[in-house]
PDB file of C-alpha atoms in Angstrom:
ATOM      1  CA  MET A   1     172.629  26.636 198.315  1.00 95.00           C
ATOM      2  CA  GLU A   2     172.058  28.146 194.641  1.00 98.00           C
ATOM      3  CA  VAL A   3     170.307  31.438 194.088  1.00 98.00           C
ATOM      4  CA  ARG A   4     169.216  31.259 190.167  1.00 98.00           C
ATOM      5  CA  LEU A   5     166.680  31.546 187.659  1.00 97.00           C
ATOM      6  CA  ALA A   6     163.682  29.073 187.859  1.00 97.00           C
ATOM      7  CA  GLU A   7     163.355  26.757 184.704  1.00 97.00           C
ATOM      8  CA  SER A   8     160.898  24.271 183.423  1.00 96.00           C
ATOM      9  CA  LYS A   9     162.469  21.652 185.608  1.00 97.00           C
ATOM     10  CA  ASP A  10     161.083  23.552 189.000  1.00 98.00           C
ATOM     11  CA  ILE A  11     157.834  23.866 187.717  1.00 98.00           C
ATOM     12  CA  GLU A  12     155.844  21.216 189.852  1.00 98.00           C
ATOM     13  CA  GLN A  13     157.668  22.891 193.262  1.00 98.00           C
ATOM     14  CA  LEU A  14     156.545  26.456 192.275  1.00 98.00           C
ATOM     15  CA  ILE A  15     153.194  25.072 191.655  1.00 98.00           C
ATOM     16  CA  LYS A  16     153.544  22.980 195.150  1.00 97.00           C
ATOM     17  CA  MET A  17     155.094  26.228 196.628  1.00 98.00           C
ATOM     18  CA  ARG A  18     152.145  28.843 195.673  1.00 97.00           C
ATOM     19  CA  TRP A  19     149.517  26.472 196.837  1.00 96.00           C
ATOM     20  CA  ASP A  20     151.363  26.231 200.282  1.00 95.00           C
ATOM     21  CA  ASN A  21     151.929  29.970 200.575  1.00 93.00           C
ATOM     22  CA  THR A  22     147.804  30.711 199.632  1.00 93.00           C
ATOM     23  CA  ILE A  23     146.708  27.935 202.121  1.00 91.00           C
ATOM     24  CA  GLU A  24     149.100  29.445 204.712  1.00 88.00           C
ATOM     25  CA  PHE A  25     147.779  33.049 204.768  1.00 83.00           C
ATOM     26  CA  ASP A  26     144.114  32.141 203.589  1.00 81.00           C
ATOM     27  CA  GLU A  27     142.848  28.503 204.729  1.00 80.00           C
ATOM     28  CA  ASN A  28     139.650  29.207 203.728  1.00 80.00           C
ATOM     29  CA  LYS A  29     141.166  28.145 200.290  1.00 81.00           C
ATOM     30  CA  LYS A  30     142.304  24.679 201.338  1.00 80.00           C
ATOM     31  CA  ASP A  31     138.846  23.368 200.014  1.00 81.00           C
ATOM     32  CA  GLU A  32     139.395  24.302 196.409  1.00 87.00           C
ATOM     33  CA  SER A  33     140.866  22.017 193.898  1.00 91.00           C
ATOM     34  CA  TYR A  34     144.171  21.600 193.697  1.00 93.00           C
ATOM     35  CA  ASP A  35     144.357  20.019 190.500  1.00 95.00           C
ATOM     36  CA  GLU A  36     142.577  22.580 188.681  1.00 95.00           C
ATOM     37  CA  PHE A  37     144.708  24.725 190.330  1.00 96.00           C
ATOM     38  CA  ALA A  38     147.722  23.189 189.475  1.00 97.00           C
ATOM     39  CA  GLU A  39     146.763  22.905 185.585  1.00 98.00           C
ATOM     40  CA  GLU A  40     146.184  26.932 185.308  1.00 97.00           C
ATOM     41  CA  CYS A  41     149.743  27.737 187.366  1.00 98.00           C
ATOM     42  CA  ARG A  42     151.243  24.876 185.103  1.00 98.00           C
ATOM     43  CA  ARG A  43     150.529  26.855 181.807  1.00 97.00           C
ATOM     44  CA  PHE A  44     151.378  30.493 183.403  1.00 97.00           C
ATOM     45  CA  LEU A  45     154.541  29.120 184.951  1.00 97.00           C
ATOM     46  CA  GLU A  46     155.587  27.086 181.396  1.00 96.00           C
ATOM     47  CA  ASP A  47     154.428  30.375 179.614  1.00 96.00           C
ATOM     48  CA  ALA A  48     155.973  32.557 181.723  1.00 95.00           C
ATOM     49  CA  ILE A  49     159.533  30.839 181.738  1.00 93.00           C
ATOM     50  CA  ARG A  50     159.547  30.067 177.983  1.00 92.00           C
ATOM     51  CA  ASN A  51     158.781  34.050 177.323  1.00 91.00           C
ATOM     52  CA  ASN A  52     160.706  35.331 179.714  1.00 81.00           C
ATOM     53  CA  GLN A  53     157.838  36.968 180.765  1.00 78.00           C
ATOM     54  CA  TRP A  54     158.546  36.607 184.175  1.00 95.00           C
ATOM     55  CA  PHE A  55     161.854  36.271 185.858  1.00 97.00           C
ATOM     56  CA  ILE A  56     161.372  33.505 189.062  1.00 98.00           C
ATOM     57  CA  TRP A  57     164.276  33.755 191.254  1.00 98.00           C
ATOM     58  CA  VAL A  58     165.048  30.438 193.282  1.00 98.00           C
ATOM     59  CA  ALA A  59     167.071  29.041 196.312  1.00 98.00           C
ATOM     60  CA  ASP A  60     168.044  25.547 195.158  1.00 98.00           C
ATOM     61  CA  ASP A  61     169.236  23.348 198.261  1.00 98.00           C
ATOM     62  CA  GLN A  62     170.567  19.977 195.908  1.00 96.00           C
ATOM     63  CA  GLY A  63     167.084  19.870 194.313  1.00 97.00           C
ATOM     64  CA  THR A  64     164.758  21.377 197.003  1.00 97.00           C
ATOM     65  CA  LEU A  65     163.425  25.122 196.211  1.00 98.00           C
ATOM     66  CA  ALA A  66     163.363  26.686 199.535  1.00 98.00           C
ATOM     67  CA  SER A  67     162.535  30.249 198.620  1.00 98.00           C
ATOM     68  CA  HIS A  68     161.412  32.462 195.610  1.00 98.00           C
ATOM     69  CA  ILE A  69     160.731  35.571 194.229  1.00 98.00           C
ATOM     70  CA  TYR A  70     158.637  36.807 191.239  1.00 98.00           C
ATOM     71  CA  ILE A  71     159.511  39.693 188.963  1.00 98.00           C
ATOM     72  CA  GLU A  72     157.706  40.917 186.002  1.00 97.00           C
ATOM     73  CA  LEU A  73     159.132  44.006 183.896  1.00 95.00           C
ATOM     74  CA  VAL A  74     156.735  46.441 183.640  1.00 94.00           C
ATOM     75  CA  HIS A  75     158.298  48.938 180.266  1.00 93.00           C
ATOM     76  CA  LYS A  76     157.569  52.431 180.636  1.00 92.00           C
ATOM     77  CA  VAL A  77     156.342  54.570 177.187  1.00 94.00           C
ATOM     78  CA  PRO A  78     159.410  56.483 176.348  1.00 92.00           C
ATOM     79  CA  ARG A  79     160.127  59.924 176.978  1.00 89.00           C
ATOM     80  CA  PRO A  80     162.414  62.487 175.314  1.00 93.00           C
ATOM     81  CA  GLY A  81     165.402  63.633 176.665  1.00 92.00           C
ATOM     82  CA  ARG A  82     166.403  60.128 178.910  1.00 89.00           C
ATOM     83  CA  ILE A  83     166.623  56.640 178.160  1.00 89.00           C
ATOM     84  CA  THR A  84     163.565  54.730 179.264  1.00 91.00           C
ATOM     85  CA  ARG A  85     164.087  51.735 181.243  1.00 92.00           C
ATOM     86  CA  PRO A  86     161.630  49.643 182.787  1.00 93.00           C
ATOM     87  CA  PHE A  87     160.648  48.881 186.304  1.00 93.00           C
ATOM     88  CA  ALA A  88     160.344  45.492 188.263  1.00 95.00           C
ATOM     89  CA  TYR A  89     157.170  44.611 190.101  1.00 96.00           C
ATOM     90  CA  MET A  90     157.776  41.729 192.644  1.00 97.00           C
ATOM     91  CA  THR A  91     155.443  39.574 193.800  1.00 96.00           C
ATOM     92  CA  ASN A  92     154.711  36.080 195.407  1.00 95.00           C
ATOM     93  CA  VAL A  93     157.930  36.201 198.101  1.00 96.00           C
ATOM     94  CA  TYR A  94     158.055  32.997 199.620  1.00 96.00           C
ATOM     95  CA  THR A  95     160.225  30.943 201.821  1.00 97.00           C
ATOM     96  CA  ILE A  96     158.715  27.430 202.948  1.00 97.00           C
ATOM     97  CA  PRO A  97     158.832  27.253 206.791  1.00 96.00           C
ATOM     98  CA  GLU A  98     162.021  24.996 207.329  1.00 96.00           C
ATOM     99  CA  TYR A  99     164.148  27.358 206.028  1.00 97.00           C
ATOM    100  CA  ARG A 100     162.853  30.211 207.463  1.00 95.00           C
ATOM    101  CA  ASN A 101     164.937  33.034 209.573  1.00 93.00           C
ATOM    102  CA  ALA A 102     167.991  31.338 208.387  1.00 95.00           C
ATOM    103  CA  GLY A 103     169.011  34.348 205.621  1.00 94.00           C
ATOM    104  CA  VAL A 104     167.899  32.147 202.719  1.00 97.00           C
ATOM    105  CA  GLY A 105     164.940  34.969 201.336  1.00 95.00           C
ATOM    106  CA  SER A 106     167.064  37.752 202.097  1.00 95.00           C
ATOM    107  CA  ARG A 107     169.823  35.953 200.067  1.00 97.00           C
ATOM    108  CA  VAL A 108     167.588  35.648 196.914  1.00 97.00           C
ATOM    109  CA  LEU A 109     166.211  39.192 197.506  1.00 96.00           C
ATOM    110  CA  LYS A 110     169.846  40.365 197.627  1.00 96.00           C
ATOM    111  CA  ASN A 111     170.240  38.402 194.259  1.00 97.00           C
ATOM    112  CA  VAL A 112     167.179  40.401 192.995  1.00 97.00           C
ATOM    113  CA  ASN A 113     168.426  43.691 193.814  1.00 96.00           C
ATOM    114  CA  THR A 114     171.711  42.911 192.078  1.00 97.00           C
ATOM    115  CA  TRP A 115     170.258  41.602 188.783  1.00 97.00           C
ATOM    116  CA  VAL A 116     168.106  44.783 188.889  1.00 96.00           C
ATOM    117  CA  LYS A 117     171.434  47.069 189.517  1.00 96.00           C
ATOM    118  CA  ASP A 118     172.728  45.479 186.872  1.00 97.00           C
ATOM    119  CA  LYS A 119     170.204  45.362 184.557  1.00 96.00           C
ATOM    120  CA  LYS A 120     169.709  49.100 185.075  1.00 95.00           C
ATOM    121  CA  TYR A 121     166.061  48.816 185.776  1.00 95.00           C
ATOM    122  CA  GLU A 122     164.536  52.163 187.410  1.00 92.00           C
ATOM    123  CA  PHE A 123     163.344  50.626 190.722  1.00 92.00           C
ATOM    124  CA  ILE A 124     161.460  47.582 192.213  1.00 94.00           C
ATOM    125  CA  ILE A 125     157.861  48.057 193.794  1.00 94.00           C
ATOM    126  CA  VAL A 126     156.399  45.717 195.901  1.00 94.00           C
ATOM    127  CA  TRP A 127     153.172  45.679 198.053  1.00 90.00           C
ATOM    128  CA  PRO A 128     154.517  43.814 201.161  1.00 89.00           C
ATOM    129  CA  SER A 129     151.997  42.260 203.808  1.00 86.00           C
ATOM    130  CA  ASP A 130     152.055  44.514 207.162  1.00 86.00           C
ATOM    131  CA  GLU A 131     154.464  41.047 208.541  1.00 87.00           C
ATOM    132  CA  ALA A 132     156.860  41.449 205.661  1.00 90.00           C
ATOM    133  CA  VAL A 133     157.791  45.344 206.236  1.00 90.00           C
ATOM    134  CA  ASN A 134     160.740  44.770 208.014  1.00 90.00           C
ATOM    135  CA  TYR A 135     161.584  41.625 206.161  1.00 91.00           C
ATOM    136  CA  TYR A 136     162.056  44.360 203.243  1.00 92.00           C
ATOM    137  CA  LYS A 137     163.500  47.265 205.528  1.00 91.00           C
ATOM    138  CA  LYS A 138     166.347  44.972 206.475  1.00 90.00           C
ATOM    139  CA  ASN A 139     167.176  44.443 202.795  1.00 90.00           C
ATOM    140  CA  ASP A 140     167.610  48.658 202.253  1.00 90.00           C
ATOM    141  CA  TYR A 141     163.684  49.043 201.019  1.00 92.00           C
ATOM    142  CA  VAL A 142     162.028  52.136 201.736  1.00 91.00           C
ATOM    143  CA  HIS A 143     158.569  52.591 202.418  1.00 85.00           C
ATOM    144  CA  CYS A 144     156.563  54.717 200.181  1.00 84.00           C
ATOM    145  CA  THR A 145     152.713  56.319 200.132  1.00 77.00           C
ATOM    146  CA  GLU A 146     150.452  54.110 198.664  1.00 73.00           C
ATOM    147  CA  PRO A 147     149.623  54.348 194.894  1.00 78.00           C
ATOM    148  CA  LEU A 148     145.864  55.022 193.603  1.00 80.00           C
ATOM    149  CA  GLU A 149     143.458  52.406 192.859  1.00 81.00           C
ATOM    150  CA  TYR A 150     140.472  51.948 190.643  1.00 78.00           C
ATOM    151  CA  PHE A 151     138.396  48.722 190.656  1.00 83.00           C
ATOM    152  CA  PRO A 152     135.866  48.661 187.772  1.00 88.00           C
ATOM    153  CA  SER A 153     132.382  47.436 188.990  1.00 82.00           C
TER     154      SER A 153
END
């Protein structure tokens, strides 16, 4: 199993994984149009990969994507007296069912953690579901207080 950054050749599998992830946790979405979703998602992924806008880490088992983690860098406004480094926003963490509970997702997460450390990014932030909190904790993540949110009406 190879852990690597996603490439254009992975787009169709990434689209299917995003769809499956959504349907698994929200069955009400299964009546949505896959074709419309796939078209929008394909555009997003093509742009994300081409422009290094997102860093999509995958576990590749001989051509089958078993797991993925999406990272977007958030650049901060420079501040006098210190080097300003971006932080990483992590989302869309998913392992397909047949690879779960075998350490595949943790292997991808450890790779992401090493990459963030090597690049000297400030930190990683993730908003896990209640079910995923232990996954992150066993991989050295700590629970923090909730941020403030604003929802425009």
